[in-house]
Every structure is written in structure tokens, then in C-alpha cells.
Amino acid sequence: MRPSRATIDLQALRHNYRHARALGGGRALAVVKADAYGHGAVPCAKALAPEADGFGVASIEEALELRESGIDAPILLLEGFFDPAELPLIERHGLWTVVASPWQVEALEAHRATRPWQVWVKLDSGMHRLGLSPEEYGDAWHRLRALPWIDTLVAMSHFSRADELAHASTPDQLAVFDAALAQLPHAAPASIANSAGLMAWPMARRDWVRPGLMLYGSHMLDAPCAAADALRAVMTLESKVIAVRELAAGEPIGYAGTFTTTRPTRVGVVAAGYADGYPQYATSGTPVVIDGRPGELIGRVSMDMLTIDLTDHPQAGLGSTVELWGPRLAVADVAARSGNSPYRLLTGLKRVPRVYRD
Ligand SMILES: *Cc1c(COP(=O)(O)O)cnc(C)c1O
């Protein structure tokens, strides 16, 4: 059997969720969209279900996968619904939905509900992607408030640059959010912080936080932050050395000859490539961990294989275990070597079997 696998540490996942919830001080929506960032939505949601206040997903399809696996906790559709035809399904499965556009307010006004709904009303506080403008917000809120079957409205927004610890955009967005909250007729539960907002911006911790990336043990904060030090990597992507060769100095390795040996070099071939989700354009020098010791990628990553430098690892050879990211090697550091993000690498995992540890 091909020796590549992704081990998913469910204890680390629960640890990170508890950490997020304790930091937030209120309730925490565990964001498990995109198949739990590549970790497997159903097993991750099941592992968190006994303690999670709710789950966040990107679509009804993702929500139904959780419901069908027996998850009966609240599930919020983070992008709302895409078509009014989805409303009966939202109702039947008791999902919570975001409303981010005036047409969605109209669709809800036309809906005849038979059970209470929870709706999160999204403000565009400066990211300029999804959300009602500050001018539209009050009107939408009042119209939704007037629907007797909506029993809870939550005010929400989303940060665009909370991982940049010295950037003014996060306090600016908070000011826009607070101004909108101040105009509402009653105090409403509020939610704005994603992982970075939650860890790095204490004033962003409101009634609900919405941690995603941090649940999986990663972050992109651009400065040291104690809250991030407590995270534990959930996924370990590893494979094994399947061939070893000795090359003289001056020999090219792999496609396009992007790396040429500068000394007699012992090369290890590892059974993992870009078809598994490892970044194709990770540069020579990208860190790997060889039998527990730090090492380096050399040469272009292929579809099914990559090559590493074993010259300074005389104890390693055929069958050695190579960690490509995990507890000893932050996925964010690997991502940075190819202009990628940990979000992209984790959600891009393919073909590799996932093995769950509890
Ligand atoms: C994805 C998402 C999150 C989680 O973001 P992270 O940066 O992964 O913590 C939170 N809120 C919304 C609306 C999202 O779409």
C-alpha cells in the first residue's frame, strides 16, 4: 500500500476548540466548512459535538451531511442561502442562516414558517465581500424583527485582515460594527471574530466567536501571540522514502531541473506529490521532518513524488518516515514557501487516506 497518510488527532481538535471557547468567553461556533478544512467534517463534528455550541458550514449540502450523520447541534449557513427554494430545507432541518443581501430579507418575508428560526444578519463592516452596507443594515434588521417566527437575530460581521496585528483595518471594522449595533432598538447578540480576531484582538470577542483555522492548530498571525502558542496541530501529513540514490555534484534533479546538486548528494524519493495536495511549487529548501529530524525538499515536486536531501541524514534511508506538515512542522511554514496559505494546503488535501486518532 502507498505509505502516504494524513493522521487526524481528534484530541488536539478538542483541545483547540476548548482553547478558542475559553478565550472567547462566550459561545463558539466551530467552523467545519470545506470538509472541516480538509480534516473530514463528519468525524470532526462528531468529535466536537458533545461540547460545541454549534457548527458553521458554507452550504446546505455541507449542513445536510452533518445532519445525516446524526449531528443535531445548531448549524449556521455562513453564506446564507443561494436560492429561496432552499428555505423549506433550512426549516425542516432547523438550520440557522446568515442574511447578507436585501433579496434574502425579501425571501424571508415571503416565507411561511411553522417553527422558530435563528437568523444572523451580516454587516459589511469594511471587507466589501458579503454583507449589508451600514445604510441597508437598520432597515433589514427591522424588517426581520417584524417576522414573528424569527425568535433570535444575531448581528454579525467578518474581518478581512485580523491576522495583521499592527494593521488599522480591524479596529476600523470594529468601530463600524459597533456603530451599527448602537442603532439597533435592543441589545442583540453579536459575532465578528474569526480565529485571528479571536486570538489577537480581545475587543473583538463578543457573544459568539467563529474559530475555523485555529481549530485545526494553525494560524497566519504576522507577529507573536500567546493565544496561538497553545494550539496543537491536528493533521500530520506523512509518507515514506521509497527510493534512495547517490548523485555526484552538478546533477539536476526532477522535472525542469530546478535544482542542481552542488555536492555529492544522497537523494530520498518520497511517495507524496501535488496530487496529494502538497504544493507543486514549493521551493527547494522547504522544510520536511525526516525520522523526526529537520530536513529539506530539493527539486520540483511531482504529481506522486517529491525528493529530499538525505546527505546530512546518514541514519535515514529506505522506509524512513517523512513528515510534510504536522506537530513538528507548521503547515503555515510549508505554505509560505510556495506563496500559499495553511487554508489552501489543508483544504487541498486529496487522495491521501485519513486516519483518525482519539
Ligand atoms: C470561514 C469563516 C470563519 C472562520 O475563519 P478562520 O479564519 O478560519 O477562523 C468565520 N466566519 C465566517 C463567516 C467564515 O466564512
Coordinates of N, CA, C and O and ligand atoms in Angstrom, one line a residue, residues 29 31 33 37 57 76 78-79 98 122 129 156-158 192-197 210-216 343, ligand 1:
L29 N -18.7 29.0 17.7 CA -19.2 28.2 16.6 C -18.0 27.6 15.9 O -17.1 28.2 15.4
V31 N -16.2 26.2 13.1 CA -16.3 26.2 11.6 C -15.8 25.0 11.0 O -14.6 24.7 11.1
K33 N -16.6 24.1 7.6 CA -16.9 24.2 6.2 C -15.7 23.5 5.5 O -14.7 23.2 6.0
Y37 N -12.0 21.9 6.7 CA -10.6 22.4 6.3 C -9.8 21.2 5.9 O -8.6 21.1 6.2
V57 N -21.0 26.1 8.5 CA -20.7 25.5 7.2 C -21.0 26.5 6.0 O -21.5 27.6 6.3
L76 N -24.9 26.8 11.4 CA -25.2 28.1 10.7 C -24.6 28.0 9.3 O -23.5 27.6 9.0
L78 N -23.0 29.9 6.7 CA -22.2 31.1 6.8 C -22.4 32.1 5.6 O -22.2 33.3 5.8
E79 N -22.8 31.5 4.5 CA -23.0 32.3 3.3 C -24.5 32.5 3.1 O -24.9 33.0 2.0
V98 N -27.4 32.9 7.7 CA -27.0 34.2 7.6 C -27.8 34.9 6.5 O -28.3 34.3 5.5
K122 N -25.8 39.9 8.6 CA -24.4 40.2 8.3 C -24.2 41.6 7.8 O -24.8 42.0 6.8
R129 N -17.1 42.2 0.8 CA -17.4 41.0 0.1 C -18.8 40.7 0.3 O -19.7 41.1 -0.5
M156 N -23.8 40.1 13.0 CA -22.5 39.6 12.6 C -21.8 40.4 11.6 O -22.4 41.1 10.8
S157 N -20.5 40.3 11.6 CA -19.7 40.8 10.5 C -18.4 39.9 10.4 O -18.3 38.9 11.2
H158 N -17.5 40.3 9.6 CA -16.3 39.4 9.3 C -15.1 40.3 9.0 O -15.2 41.3 8.3
I192 N -18.2 38.7 15.5 CA -17.4 39.2 14.5 C -16.1 38.4 14.3 O -15.5 38.4 13.2
A193 N -15.6 37.8 15.4 CA -14.2 37.3 15.3 C -14.1 35.9 14.7 O -14.8 35.0 15.1
N194 N -13.3 35.8 13.7 CA -12.8 34.5 13.2 C -11.6 34.1 14.1 O -11.3 34.8 15.1
S195 N -10.8 33.1 13.7 CA -9.7 32.7 14.5 C -8.7 33.9 14.9 O -8.4 34.1 16.0
A196 N -8.3 34.6 13.9 CA -7.3 35.6 14.1 C -7.9 36.7 15.0 O -7.2 37.2 15.9
G197 N -9.1 37.1 14.7 CA -9.8 38.1 15.5 C -9.9 37.7 17.0 O -9.6 38.5 17.9
R210 N -16.2 32.7 16.0 CA -16.3 31.7 14.9 C -15.0 31.2 14.5 O -14.5 31.5 13.4
P211 N -14.3 30.4 15.4 CA -13.0 29.9 15.0 C -13.1 28.8 13.9 O -13.9 27.9 14.0
G212 N -12.2 28.9 12.9 CA -12.0 27.9 11.9 C -10.6 27.4 11.9 O -10.3 26.4 12.6
L213 N -9.7 28.1 11.3 CA -8.3 27.6 11.1 C -7.7 27.2 12.4 O -7.0 26.2 12.5
M214 N -7.9 28.0 13.5 CA -7.3 27.7 14.8 C -7.7 26.3 15.3 O -7.0 25.7 16.1
L215 N -8.9 25.9 15.0 CA -9.4 24.6 15.5 C -8.5 23.5 15.0 O -8.3 22.4 15.6
Y216 N -7.9 23.7 13.8 CA -7.0 22.7 13.2 C -5.6 22.9 13.6 O -4.7 22.3 13.1
Y343 N -4.7 27.6 4.9 CA -6.0 27.3 4.5 C -6.0 26.5 3.2 O -6.7 25.5 3.0
Ligands
LIG1 C1 -14.6 30.7 7.3 C2 -15.2 31.6 8.2 C3 -14.8 31.8 9.5 C4 -13.6 31.0 10.1 O1 -12.4 31.7 9.7 P1 -11.0 31.3 10.2 O2 -10.1 32.4 9.7 O3 -10.7 30.0 9.5 O4 -11.0 31.3 11.7 C5 -15.5 32.6 10.3 N1 -16.6 33.3 9.9 C6 -17.0 33.2 8.6 C7 -18.2 34.0 8.1 C8 -16.3 32.4 7.7 O5 -16.8 32.3 6.4

